[in-house]
PDB file of C-alpha atoms and ligand atoms in Angstrom:
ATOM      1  CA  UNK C   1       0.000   0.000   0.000  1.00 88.00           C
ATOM      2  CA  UNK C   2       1.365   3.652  -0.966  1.00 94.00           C
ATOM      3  CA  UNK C   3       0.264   7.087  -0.749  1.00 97.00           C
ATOM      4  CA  UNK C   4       1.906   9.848  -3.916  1.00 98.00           C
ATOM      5  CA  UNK C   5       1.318  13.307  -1.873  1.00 98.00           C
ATOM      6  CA  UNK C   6       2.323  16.842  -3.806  1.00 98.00           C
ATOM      7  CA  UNK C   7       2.336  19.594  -1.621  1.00 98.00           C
ATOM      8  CA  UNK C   8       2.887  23.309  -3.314  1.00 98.00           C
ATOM      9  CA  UNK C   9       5.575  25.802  -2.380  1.00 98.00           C
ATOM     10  CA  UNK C  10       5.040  29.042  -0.089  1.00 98.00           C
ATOM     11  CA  UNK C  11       5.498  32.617   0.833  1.00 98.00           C
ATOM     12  CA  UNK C  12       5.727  33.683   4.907  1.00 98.00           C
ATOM     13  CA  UNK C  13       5.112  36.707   6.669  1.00 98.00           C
ATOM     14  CA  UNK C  14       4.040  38.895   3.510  1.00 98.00           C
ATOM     15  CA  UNK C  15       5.637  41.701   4.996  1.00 98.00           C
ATOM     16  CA  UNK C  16       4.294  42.684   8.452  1.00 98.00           C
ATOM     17  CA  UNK C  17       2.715  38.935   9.201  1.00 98.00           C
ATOM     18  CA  UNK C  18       5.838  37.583  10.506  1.00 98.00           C
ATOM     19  CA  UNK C  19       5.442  34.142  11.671  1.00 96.00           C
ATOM     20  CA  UNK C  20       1.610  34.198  11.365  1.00 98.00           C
ATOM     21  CA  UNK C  21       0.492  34.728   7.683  1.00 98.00           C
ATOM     22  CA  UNK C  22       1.323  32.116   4.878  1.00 98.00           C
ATOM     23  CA  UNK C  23       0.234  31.874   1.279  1.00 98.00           C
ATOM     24  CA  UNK C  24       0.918  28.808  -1.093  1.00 98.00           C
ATOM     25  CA  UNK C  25       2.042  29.587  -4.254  1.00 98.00           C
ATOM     26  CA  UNK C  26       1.224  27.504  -7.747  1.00 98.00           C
ATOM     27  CA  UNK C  27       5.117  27.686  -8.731  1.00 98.00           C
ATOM     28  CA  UNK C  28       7.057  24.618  -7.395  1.00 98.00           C
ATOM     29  CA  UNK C  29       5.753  21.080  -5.550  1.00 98.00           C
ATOM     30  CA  UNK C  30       7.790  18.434  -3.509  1.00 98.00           C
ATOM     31  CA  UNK C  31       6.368  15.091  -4.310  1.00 98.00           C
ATOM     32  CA  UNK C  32       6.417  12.736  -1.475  1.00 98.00           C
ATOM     33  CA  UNK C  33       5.240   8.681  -1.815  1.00 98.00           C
ATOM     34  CA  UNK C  34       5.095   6.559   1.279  1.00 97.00           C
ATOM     35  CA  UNK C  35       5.366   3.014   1.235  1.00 97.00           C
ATOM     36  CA  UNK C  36       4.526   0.617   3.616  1.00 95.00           C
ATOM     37  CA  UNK C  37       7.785  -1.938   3.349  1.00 94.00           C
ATOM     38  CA  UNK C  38      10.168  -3.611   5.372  1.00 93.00           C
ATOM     39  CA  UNK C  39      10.942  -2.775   9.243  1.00 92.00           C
ATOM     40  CA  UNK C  40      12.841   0.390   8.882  1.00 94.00           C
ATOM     41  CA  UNK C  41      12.195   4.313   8.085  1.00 95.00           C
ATOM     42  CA  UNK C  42      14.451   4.318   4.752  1.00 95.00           C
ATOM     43  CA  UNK C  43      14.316   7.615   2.907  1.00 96.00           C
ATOM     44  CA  UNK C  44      15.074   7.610  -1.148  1.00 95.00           C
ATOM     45  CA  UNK C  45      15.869  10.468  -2.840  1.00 94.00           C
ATOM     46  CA  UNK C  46      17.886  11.261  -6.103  1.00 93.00           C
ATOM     47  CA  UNK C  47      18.006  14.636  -4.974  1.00 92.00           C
ATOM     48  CA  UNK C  48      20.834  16.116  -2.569  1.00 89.00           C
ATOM     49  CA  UNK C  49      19.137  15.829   0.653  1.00 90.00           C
ATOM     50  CA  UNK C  50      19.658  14.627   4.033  1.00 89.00           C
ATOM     51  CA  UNK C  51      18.539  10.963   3.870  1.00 92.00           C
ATOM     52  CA  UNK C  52      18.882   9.941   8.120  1.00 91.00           C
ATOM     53  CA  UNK C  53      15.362  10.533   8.603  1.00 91.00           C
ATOM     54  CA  UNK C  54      15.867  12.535  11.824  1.00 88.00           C
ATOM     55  CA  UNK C  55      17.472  15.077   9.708  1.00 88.00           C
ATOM     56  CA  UNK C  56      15.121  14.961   6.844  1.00 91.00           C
ATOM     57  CA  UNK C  57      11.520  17.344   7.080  1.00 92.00           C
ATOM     58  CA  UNK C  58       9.700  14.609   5.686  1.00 95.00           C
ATOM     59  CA  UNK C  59      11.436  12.096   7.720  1.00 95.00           C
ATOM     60  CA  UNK C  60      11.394  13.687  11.075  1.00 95.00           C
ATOM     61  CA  UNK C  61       7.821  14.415  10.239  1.00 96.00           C
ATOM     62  CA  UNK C  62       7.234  10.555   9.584  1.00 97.00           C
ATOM     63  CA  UNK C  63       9.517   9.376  12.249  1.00 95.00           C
ATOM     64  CA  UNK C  64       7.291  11.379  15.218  1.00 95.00           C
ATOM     65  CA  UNK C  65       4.042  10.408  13.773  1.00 97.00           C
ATOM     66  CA  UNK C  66       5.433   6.586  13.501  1.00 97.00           C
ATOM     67  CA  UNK C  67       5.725   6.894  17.471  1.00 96.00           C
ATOM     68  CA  UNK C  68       2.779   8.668  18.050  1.00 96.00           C
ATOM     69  CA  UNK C  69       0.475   6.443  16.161  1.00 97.00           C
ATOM     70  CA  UNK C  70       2.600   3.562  17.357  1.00 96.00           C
ATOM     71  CA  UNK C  71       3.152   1.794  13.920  1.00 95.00           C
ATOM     72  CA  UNK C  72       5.019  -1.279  13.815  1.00 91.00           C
ATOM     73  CA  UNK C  73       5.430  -1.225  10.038  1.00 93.00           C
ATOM     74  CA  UNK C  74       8.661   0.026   7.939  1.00 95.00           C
ATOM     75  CA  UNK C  75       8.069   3.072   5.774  1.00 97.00           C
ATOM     76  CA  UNK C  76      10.283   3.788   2.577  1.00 97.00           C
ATOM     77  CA  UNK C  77       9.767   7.368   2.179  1.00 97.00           C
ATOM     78  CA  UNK C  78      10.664   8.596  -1.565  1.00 97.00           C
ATOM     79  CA  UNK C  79      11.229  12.424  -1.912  1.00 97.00           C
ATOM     80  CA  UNK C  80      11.130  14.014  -5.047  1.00 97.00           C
ATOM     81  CA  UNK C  81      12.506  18.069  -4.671  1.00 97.00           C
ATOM     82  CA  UNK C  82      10.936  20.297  -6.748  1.00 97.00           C
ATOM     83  CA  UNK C  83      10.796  23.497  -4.353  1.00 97.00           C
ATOM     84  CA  UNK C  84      14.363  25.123  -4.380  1.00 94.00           C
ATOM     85  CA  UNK C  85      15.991  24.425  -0.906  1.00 91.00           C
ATOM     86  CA  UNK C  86      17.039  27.736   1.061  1.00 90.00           C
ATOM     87  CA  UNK C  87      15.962  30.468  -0.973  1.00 95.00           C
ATOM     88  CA  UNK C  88      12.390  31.666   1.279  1.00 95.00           C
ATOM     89  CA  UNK C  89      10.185  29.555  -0.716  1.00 96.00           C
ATOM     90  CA  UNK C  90       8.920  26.994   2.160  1.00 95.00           C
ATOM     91  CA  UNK C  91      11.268  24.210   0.729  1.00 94.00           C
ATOM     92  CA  UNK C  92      11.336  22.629   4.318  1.00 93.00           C
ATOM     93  CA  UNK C  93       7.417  22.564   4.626  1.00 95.00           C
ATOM     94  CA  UNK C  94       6.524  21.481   1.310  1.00 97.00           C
ATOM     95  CA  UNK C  95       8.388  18.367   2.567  1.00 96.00           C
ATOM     96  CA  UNK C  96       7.248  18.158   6.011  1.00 96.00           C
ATOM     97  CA  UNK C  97       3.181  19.130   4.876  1.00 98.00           C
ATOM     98  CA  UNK C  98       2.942  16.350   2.072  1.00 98.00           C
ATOM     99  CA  UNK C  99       5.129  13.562   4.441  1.00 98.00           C
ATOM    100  CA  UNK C 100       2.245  14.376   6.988  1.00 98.00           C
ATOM    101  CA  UNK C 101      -0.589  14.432   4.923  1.00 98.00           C
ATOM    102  CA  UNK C 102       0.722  11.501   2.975  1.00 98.00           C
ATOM    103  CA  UNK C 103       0.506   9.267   6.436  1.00 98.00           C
ATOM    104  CA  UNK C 104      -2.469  10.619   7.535  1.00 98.00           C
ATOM    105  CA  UNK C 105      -4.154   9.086   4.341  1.00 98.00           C
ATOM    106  CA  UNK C 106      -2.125   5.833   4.434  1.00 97.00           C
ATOM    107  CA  UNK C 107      -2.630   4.812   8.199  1.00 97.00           C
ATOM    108  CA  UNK C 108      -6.350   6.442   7.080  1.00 97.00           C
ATOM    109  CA  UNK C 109      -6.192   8.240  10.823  1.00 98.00           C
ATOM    110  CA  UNK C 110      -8.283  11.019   9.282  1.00 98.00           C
ATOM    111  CA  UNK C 111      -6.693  14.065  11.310  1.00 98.00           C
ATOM    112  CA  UNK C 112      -7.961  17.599  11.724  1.00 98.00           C
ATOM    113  CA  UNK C 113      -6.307  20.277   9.948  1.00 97.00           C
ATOM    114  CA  UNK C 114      -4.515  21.538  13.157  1.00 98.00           C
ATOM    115  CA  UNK C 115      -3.180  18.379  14.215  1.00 98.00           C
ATOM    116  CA  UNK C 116      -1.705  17.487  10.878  1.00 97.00           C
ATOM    117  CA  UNK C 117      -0.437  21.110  10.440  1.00 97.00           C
ATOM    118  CA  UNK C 118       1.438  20.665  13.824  1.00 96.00           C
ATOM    119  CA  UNK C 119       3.036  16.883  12.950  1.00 96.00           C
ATOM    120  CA  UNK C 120       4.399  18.756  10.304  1.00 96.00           C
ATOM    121  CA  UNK C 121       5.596  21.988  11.744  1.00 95.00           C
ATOM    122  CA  UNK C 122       7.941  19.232  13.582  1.00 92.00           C
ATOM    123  CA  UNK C 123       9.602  18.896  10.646  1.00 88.00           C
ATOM    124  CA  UNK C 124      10.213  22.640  10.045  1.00 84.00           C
ATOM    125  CA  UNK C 125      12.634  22.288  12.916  1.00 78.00           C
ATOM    126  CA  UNK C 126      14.838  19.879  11.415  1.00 71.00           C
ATOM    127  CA  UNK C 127      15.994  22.703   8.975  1.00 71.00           C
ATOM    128  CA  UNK C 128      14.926  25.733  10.498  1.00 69.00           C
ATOM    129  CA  UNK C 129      15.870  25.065  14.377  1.00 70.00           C
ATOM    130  CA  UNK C 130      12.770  26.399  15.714  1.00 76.00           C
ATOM    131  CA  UNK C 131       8.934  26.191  15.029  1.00 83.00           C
ATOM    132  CA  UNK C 132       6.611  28.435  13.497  1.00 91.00           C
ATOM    133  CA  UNK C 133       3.575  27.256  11.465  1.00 97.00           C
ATOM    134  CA  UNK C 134       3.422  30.052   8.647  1.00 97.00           C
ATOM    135  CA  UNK C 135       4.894  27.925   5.753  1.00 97.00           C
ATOM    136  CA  UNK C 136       3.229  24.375   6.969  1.00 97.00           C
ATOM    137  CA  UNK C 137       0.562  25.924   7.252  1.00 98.00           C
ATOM    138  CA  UNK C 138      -0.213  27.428   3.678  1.00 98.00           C
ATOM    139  CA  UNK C 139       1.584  23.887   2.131  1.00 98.00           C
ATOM    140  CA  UNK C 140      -1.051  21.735   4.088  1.00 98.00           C
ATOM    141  CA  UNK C 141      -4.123  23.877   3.444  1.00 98.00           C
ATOM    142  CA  UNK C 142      -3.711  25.940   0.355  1.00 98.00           C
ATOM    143  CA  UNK C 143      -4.425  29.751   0.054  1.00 98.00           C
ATOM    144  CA  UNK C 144      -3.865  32.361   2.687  1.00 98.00           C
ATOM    145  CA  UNK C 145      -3.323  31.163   5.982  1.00 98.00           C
ATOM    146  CA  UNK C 146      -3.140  33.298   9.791  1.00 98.00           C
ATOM    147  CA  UNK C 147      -1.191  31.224  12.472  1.00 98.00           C
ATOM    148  CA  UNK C 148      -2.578  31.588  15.593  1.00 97.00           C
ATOM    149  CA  UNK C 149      -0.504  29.827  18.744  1.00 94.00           C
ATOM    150  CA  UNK C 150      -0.892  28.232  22.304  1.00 92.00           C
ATOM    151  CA  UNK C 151      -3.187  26.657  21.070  1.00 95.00           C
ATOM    152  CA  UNK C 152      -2.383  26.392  17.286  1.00 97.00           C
ATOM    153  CA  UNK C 153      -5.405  27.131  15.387  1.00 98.00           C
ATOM    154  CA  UNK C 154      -4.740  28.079  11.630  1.00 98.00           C
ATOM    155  CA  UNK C 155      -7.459  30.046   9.607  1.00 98.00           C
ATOM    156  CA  UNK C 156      -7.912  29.648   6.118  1.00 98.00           C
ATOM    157  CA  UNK C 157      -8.994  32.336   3.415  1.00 98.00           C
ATOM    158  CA  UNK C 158      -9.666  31.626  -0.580  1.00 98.00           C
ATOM    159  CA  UNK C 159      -6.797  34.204  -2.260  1.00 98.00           C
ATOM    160  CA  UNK C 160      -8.530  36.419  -4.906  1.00 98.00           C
ATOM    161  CA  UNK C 161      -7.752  34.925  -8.361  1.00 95.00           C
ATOM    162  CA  UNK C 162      -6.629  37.974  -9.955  1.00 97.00           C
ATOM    163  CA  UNK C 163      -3.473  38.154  -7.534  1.00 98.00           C
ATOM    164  CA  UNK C 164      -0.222  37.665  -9.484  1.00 98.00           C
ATOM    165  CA  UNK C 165       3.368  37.526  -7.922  1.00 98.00           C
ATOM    166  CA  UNK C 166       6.444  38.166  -9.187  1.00 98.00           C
ATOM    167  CA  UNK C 167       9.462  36.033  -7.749  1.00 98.00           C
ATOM    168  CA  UNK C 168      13.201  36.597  -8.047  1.00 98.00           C
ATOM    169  CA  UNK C 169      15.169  34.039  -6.725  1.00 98.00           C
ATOM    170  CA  UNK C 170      19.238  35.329  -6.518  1.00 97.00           C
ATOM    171  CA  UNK C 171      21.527  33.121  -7.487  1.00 96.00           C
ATOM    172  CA  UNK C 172      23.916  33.266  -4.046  1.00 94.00           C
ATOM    173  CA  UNK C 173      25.341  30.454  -1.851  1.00 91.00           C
ATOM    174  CA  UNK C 174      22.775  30.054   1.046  1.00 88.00           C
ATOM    175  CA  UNK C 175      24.438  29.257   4.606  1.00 83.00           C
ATOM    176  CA  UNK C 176      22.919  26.153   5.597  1.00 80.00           C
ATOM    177  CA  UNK C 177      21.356  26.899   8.910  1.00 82.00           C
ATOM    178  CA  UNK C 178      19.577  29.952   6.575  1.00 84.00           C
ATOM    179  CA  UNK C 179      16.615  30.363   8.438  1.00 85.00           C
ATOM    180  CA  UNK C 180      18.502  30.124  11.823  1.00 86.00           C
ATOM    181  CA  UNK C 181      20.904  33.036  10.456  1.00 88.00           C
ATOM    182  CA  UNK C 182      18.172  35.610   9.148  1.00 92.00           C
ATOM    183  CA  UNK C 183      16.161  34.955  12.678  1.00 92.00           C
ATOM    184  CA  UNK C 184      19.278  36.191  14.425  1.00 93.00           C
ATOM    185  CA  UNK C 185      19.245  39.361  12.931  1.00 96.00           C
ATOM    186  CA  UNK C 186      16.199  39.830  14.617  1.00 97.00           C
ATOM    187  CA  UNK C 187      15.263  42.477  17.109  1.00 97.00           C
ATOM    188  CA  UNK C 188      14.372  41.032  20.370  1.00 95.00           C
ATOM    189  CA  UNK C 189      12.312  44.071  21.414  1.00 97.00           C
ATOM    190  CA  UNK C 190      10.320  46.317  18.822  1.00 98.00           C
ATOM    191  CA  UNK C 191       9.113  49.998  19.594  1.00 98.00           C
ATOM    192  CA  UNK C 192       5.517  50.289  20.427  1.00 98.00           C
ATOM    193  CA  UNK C 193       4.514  52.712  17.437  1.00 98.00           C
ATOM    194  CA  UNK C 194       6.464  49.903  15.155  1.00 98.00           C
ATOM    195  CA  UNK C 195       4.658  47.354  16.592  1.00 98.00           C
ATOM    196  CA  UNK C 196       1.124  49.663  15.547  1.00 98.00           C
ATOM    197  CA  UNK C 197       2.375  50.235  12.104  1.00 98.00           C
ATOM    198  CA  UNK C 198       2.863  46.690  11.341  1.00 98.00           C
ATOM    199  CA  UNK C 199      -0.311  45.562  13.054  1.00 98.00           C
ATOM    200  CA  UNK C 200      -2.193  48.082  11.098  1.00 98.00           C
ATOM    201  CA  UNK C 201      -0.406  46.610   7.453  1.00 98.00           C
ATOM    202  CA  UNK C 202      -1.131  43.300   8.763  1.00 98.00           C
ATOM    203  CA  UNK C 203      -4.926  43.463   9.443  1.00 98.00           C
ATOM    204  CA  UNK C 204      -5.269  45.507   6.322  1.00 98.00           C
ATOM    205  CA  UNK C 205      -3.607  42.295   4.349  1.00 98.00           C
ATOM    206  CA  UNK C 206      -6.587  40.223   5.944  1.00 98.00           C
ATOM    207  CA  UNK C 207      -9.406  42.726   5.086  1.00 98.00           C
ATOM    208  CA  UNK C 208      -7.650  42.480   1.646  1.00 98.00           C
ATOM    209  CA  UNK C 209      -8.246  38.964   1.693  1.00 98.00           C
ATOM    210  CA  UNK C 210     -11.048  38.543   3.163  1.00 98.00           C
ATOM    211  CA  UNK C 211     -13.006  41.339   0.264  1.00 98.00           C
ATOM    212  CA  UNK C 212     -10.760  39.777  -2.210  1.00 98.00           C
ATOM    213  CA  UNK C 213      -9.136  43.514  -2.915  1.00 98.00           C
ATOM    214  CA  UNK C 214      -5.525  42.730  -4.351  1.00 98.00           C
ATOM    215  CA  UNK C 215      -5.050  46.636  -4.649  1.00 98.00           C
ATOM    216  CA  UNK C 216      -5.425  46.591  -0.540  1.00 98.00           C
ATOM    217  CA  UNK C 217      -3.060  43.446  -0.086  1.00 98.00           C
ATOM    218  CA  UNK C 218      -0.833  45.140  -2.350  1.00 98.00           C
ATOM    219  CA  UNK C 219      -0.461  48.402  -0.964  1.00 98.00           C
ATOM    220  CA  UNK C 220      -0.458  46.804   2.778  1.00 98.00           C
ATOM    221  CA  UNK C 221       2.456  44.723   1.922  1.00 98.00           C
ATOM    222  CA  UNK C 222       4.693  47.005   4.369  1.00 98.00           C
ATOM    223  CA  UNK C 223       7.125  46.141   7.067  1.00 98.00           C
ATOM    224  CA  UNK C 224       8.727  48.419   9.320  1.00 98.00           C
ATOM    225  CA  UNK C 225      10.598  45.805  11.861  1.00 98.00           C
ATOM    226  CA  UNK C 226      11.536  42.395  10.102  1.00 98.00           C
ATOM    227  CA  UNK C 227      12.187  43.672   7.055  1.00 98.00           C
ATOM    228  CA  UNK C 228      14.598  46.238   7.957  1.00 98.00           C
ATOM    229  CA  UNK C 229      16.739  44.085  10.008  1.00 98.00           C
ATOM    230  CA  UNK C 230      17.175  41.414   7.011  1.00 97.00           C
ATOM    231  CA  UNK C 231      17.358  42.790   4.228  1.00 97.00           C
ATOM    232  CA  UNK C 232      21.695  43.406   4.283  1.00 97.00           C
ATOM    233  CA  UNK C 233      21.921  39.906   3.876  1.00 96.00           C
ATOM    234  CA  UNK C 234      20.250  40.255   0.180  1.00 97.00           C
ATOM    235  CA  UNK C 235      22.503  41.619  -2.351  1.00 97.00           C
ATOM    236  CA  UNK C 236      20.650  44.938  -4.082  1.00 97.00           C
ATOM    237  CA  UNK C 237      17.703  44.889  -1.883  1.00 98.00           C
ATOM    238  CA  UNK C 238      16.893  48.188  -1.896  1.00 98.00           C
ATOM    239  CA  UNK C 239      17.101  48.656  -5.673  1.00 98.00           C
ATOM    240  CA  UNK C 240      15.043  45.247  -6.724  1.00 98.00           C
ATOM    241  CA  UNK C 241      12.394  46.945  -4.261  1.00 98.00           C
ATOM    242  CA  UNK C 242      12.357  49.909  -5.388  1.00 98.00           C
ATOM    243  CA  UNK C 243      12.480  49.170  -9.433  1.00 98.00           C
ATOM    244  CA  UNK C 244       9.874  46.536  -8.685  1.00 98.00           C
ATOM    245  CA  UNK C 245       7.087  49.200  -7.447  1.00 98.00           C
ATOM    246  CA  UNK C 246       8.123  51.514 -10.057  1.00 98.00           C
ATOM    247  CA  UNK C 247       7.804  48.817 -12.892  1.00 98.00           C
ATOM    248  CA  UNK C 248       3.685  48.563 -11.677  1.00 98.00           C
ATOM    249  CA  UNK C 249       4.230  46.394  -8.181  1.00 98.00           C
ATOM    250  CA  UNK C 250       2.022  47.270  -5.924  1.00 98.00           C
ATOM    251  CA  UNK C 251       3.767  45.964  -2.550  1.00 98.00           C
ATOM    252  CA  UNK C 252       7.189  44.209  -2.387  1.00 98.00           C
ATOM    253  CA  UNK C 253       8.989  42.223   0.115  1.00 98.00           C
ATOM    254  CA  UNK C 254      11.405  39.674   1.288  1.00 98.00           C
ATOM    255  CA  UNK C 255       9.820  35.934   0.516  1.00 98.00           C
ATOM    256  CA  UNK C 256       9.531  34.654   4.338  1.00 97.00           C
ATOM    257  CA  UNK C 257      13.651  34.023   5.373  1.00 95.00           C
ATOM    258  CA  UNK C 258      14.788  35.168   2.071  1.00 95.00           C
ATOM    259  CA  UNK C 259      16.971  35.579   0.239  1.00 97.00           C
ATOM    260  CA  UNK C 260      13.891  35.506  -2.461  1.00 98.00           C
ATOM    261  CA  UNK C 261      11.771  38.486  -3.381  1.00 98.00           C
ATOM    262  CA  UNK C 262       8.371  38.907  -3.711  1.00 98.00           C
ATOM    263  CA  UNK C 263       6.258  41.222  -5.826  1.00 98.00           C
ATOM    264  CA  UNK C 264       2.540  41.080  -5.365  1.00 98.00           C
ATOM    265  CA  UNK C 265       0.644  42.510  -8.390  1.00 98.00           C
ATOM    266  CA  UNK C 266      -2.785  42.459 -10.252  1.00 98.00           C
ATOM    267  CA  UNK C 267      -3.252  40.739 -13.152  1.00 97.00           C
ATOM    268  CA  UNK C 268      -3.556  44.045 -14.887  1.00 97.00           C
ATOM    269  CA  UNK C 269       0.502  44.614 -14.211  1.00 98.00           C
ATOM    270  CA  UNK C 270       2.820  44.002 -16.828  1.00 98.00           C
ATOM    271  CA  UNK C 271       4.683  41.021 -14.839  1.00 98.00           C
ATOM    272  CA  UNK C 272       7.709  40.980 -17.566  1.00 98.00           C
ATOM    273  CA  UNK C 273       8.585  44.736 -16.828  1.00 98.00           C
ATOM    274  CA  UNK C 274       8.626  44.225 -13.253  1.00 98.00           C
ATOM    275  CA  UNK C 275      10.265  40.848 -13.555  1.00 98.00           C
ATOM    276  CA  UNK C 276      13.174  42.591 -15.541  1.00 98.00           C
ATOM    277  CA  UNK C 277      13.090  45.393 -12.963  1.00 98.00           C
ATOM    278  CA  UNK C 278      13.691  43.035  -9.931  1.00 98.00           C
ATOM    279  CA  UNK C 279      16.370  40.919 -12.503  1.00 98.00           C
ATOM    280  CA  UNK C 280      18.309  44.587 -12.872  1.00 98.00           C
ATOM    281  CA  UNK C 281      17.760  45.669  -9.208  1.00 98.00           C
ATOM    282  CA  UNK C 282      20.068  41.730  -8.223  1.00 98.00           C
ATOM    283  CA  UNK C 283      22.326  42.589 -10.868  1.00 98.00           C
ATOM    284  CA  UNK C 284      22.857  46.353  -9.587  1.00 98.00           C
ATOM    285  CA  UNK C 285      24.453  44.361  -6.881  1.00 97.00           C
ATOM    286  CA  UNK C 286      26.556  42.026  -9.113  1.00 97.00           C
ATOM    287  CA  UNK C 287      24.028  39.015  -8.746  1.00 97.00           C
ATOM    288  CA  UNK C 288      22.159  37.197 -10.567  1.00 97.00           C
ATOM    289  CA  UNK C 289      18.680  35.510 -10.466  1.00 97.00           C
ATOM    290  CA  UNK C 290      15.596  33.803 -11.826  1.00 97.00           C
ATOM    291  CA  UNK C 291      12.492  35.392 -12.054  1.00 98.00           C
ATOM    292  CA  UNK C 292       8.891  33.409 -11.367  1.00 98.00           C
ATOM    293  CA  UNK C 293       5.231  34.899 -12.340  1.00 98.00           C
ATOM    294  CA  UNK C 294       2.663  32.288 -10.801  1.00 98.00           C
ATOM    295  CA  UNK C 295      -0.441  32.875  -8.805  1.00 97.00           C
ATOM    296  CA  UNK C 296      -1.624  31.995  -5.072  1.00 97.00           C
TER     297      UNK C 296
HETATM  298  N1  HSE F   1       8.415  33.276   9.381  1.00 82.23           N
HETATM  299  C1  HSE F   1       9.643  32.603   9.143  1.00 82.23           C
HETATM  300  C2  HSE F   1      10.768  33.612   9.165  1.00 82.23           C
HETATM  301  C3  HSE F   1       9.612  31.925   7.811  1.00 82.23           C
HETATM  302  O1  HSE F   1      10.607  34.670   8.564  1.00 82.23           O
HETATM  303  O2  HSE F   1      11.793  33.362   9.791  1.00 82.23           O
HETATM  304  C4  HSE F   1      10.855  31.132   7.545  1.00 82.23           C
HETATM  305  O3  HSE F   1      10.699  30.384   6.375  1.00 82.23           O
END
């Protein structure tokens, strides 16, 4: 008996949602099959990943759930990367969301939403060395998602179709504990006002989802304390930002950890011009990168 699970790639924070919103994107999928064979947890990949399941997303996810469910049967796990590993696209949780959803409908233990969300936020911390929800989240359920913690209850909303991002991707050497490095450069104490700005941007992006008003997402899509604080560790920041809204984007921001780039757009914008204009704000900066139009 085997289970073939696809799970979609994601975007965290959007900007002021840091650790709470999530949105899956229709760009790349990890494909994850789970087999019931042997005694063993044996993980297959032809892909350059971690294959000791307790350093794997998928197979830390399957490992805990193994115990938890108390299975006695061996599991060959086969992983098939498509997300790009490292680069703020929820490469971790695409793993992690499909190797959790993918047991859930082989062992048929018909979970909730939350409980299956937080088997595989346990695999976000084989890569990113601490928990949050935002990029499991969006991978598990689809759409736009708002974290809420202690105790984790994830709300869902349908994205309006006529949302179109614009990814650039730089082609730079990632360090490997990524995620741990850009959370470092975090403040540990914000300023009130801050704090009221961002909150503000942030419940704006929900009443932009919730009334389907890309034009309000867009234009909310602004971060005065994360953002800020990372965005030295991406080569020509400032400029991709900058060329990005003046080539039609309507908001623009670091995709969750970075070192990605998002653009968030209508589909009235002319996605080329402000692809090129994010492709010549990396390359102000002596990098290159790849550019991806897709939609939530
Ligand atoms: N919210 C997380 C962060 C996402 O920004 O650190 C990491 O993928």
């Amino acid at each position: 008996k085997s289970v073939i699970v696809r799970a979609p790639c994601s975007t965290a924070n959007l900007g002021p949602g840091f650790d709470v919103f999530g949105l899956a994107l229709d760009a790349y999928y990890d494909e994850i099959q789970v087999i019931k064979k042997g005694k063993e947890i044996i993980i297959e990949s032809s892909d350059s990943i971690p294959l000791e399941p307790a350093k794997n997303s998928a197979g830390l996810v399957i490992k805990e759930m193994s115990k938890k469910f108390k299975i006695k049967s061996g599991l060959l796990i086969k992983i098939k990367k498509g997300v790009p590993a490292g680069f703020g696209m929820g490469s971790s949780a695409a793993s992690a969301a499909a190797a959790a959803v993918a047991f859930n409908a082989l062992f048929e233990l018909d979970l909730d939403h939350n409980t299956l969300i937080e088997f595989a936020g346990i695999g976000e911390k084989a890569s990113a060395g601490s928990i949050h929800y935002d990029n499991v989240s969006a991978s598990v359920l689809g759409g736009f998602v708002i974290v809420r913690t202690d105790p984790l209850d994830v709300l869902r909303i349908d994205p309006p179709k006529d949302l179109v991002l614009c990814v650039a991707i730089p082609k730079i050497s990632v360090p490997k504990k990524k995620t741990e490095v850009s959370r470092g450069v975090l403040p540990q104490q914000v300023k009130l006002s801050d704090y009221v700005k961002n909150l503000s941007n942030a419940s704006a992006i929900t009443t932009g989802f919730i009334k389907k008003d890309v034009e309000l997402i867009g234009h909310s899509i602004k971060d005065i304390i994360v953002e800020p604080a990372r965005k030295h560790l991406i080569p020509g920041f400032d400029k991709v930002k900058s060329g990005a809204l003046q080539a039609g984007a309507l908001g623009v921001t670091i995709s969750g950890a970075g070192p990605s780039v998002i653009s968030f757009t209508s589909k009235f914008a002319d996605h080329k011009k402000i692809c090129k204009a994010m492709k010549k704000g990396f390359a102000s900066a002596n990098t290159e990168c790849i550019t991806v139009i897709c939609r939530p």
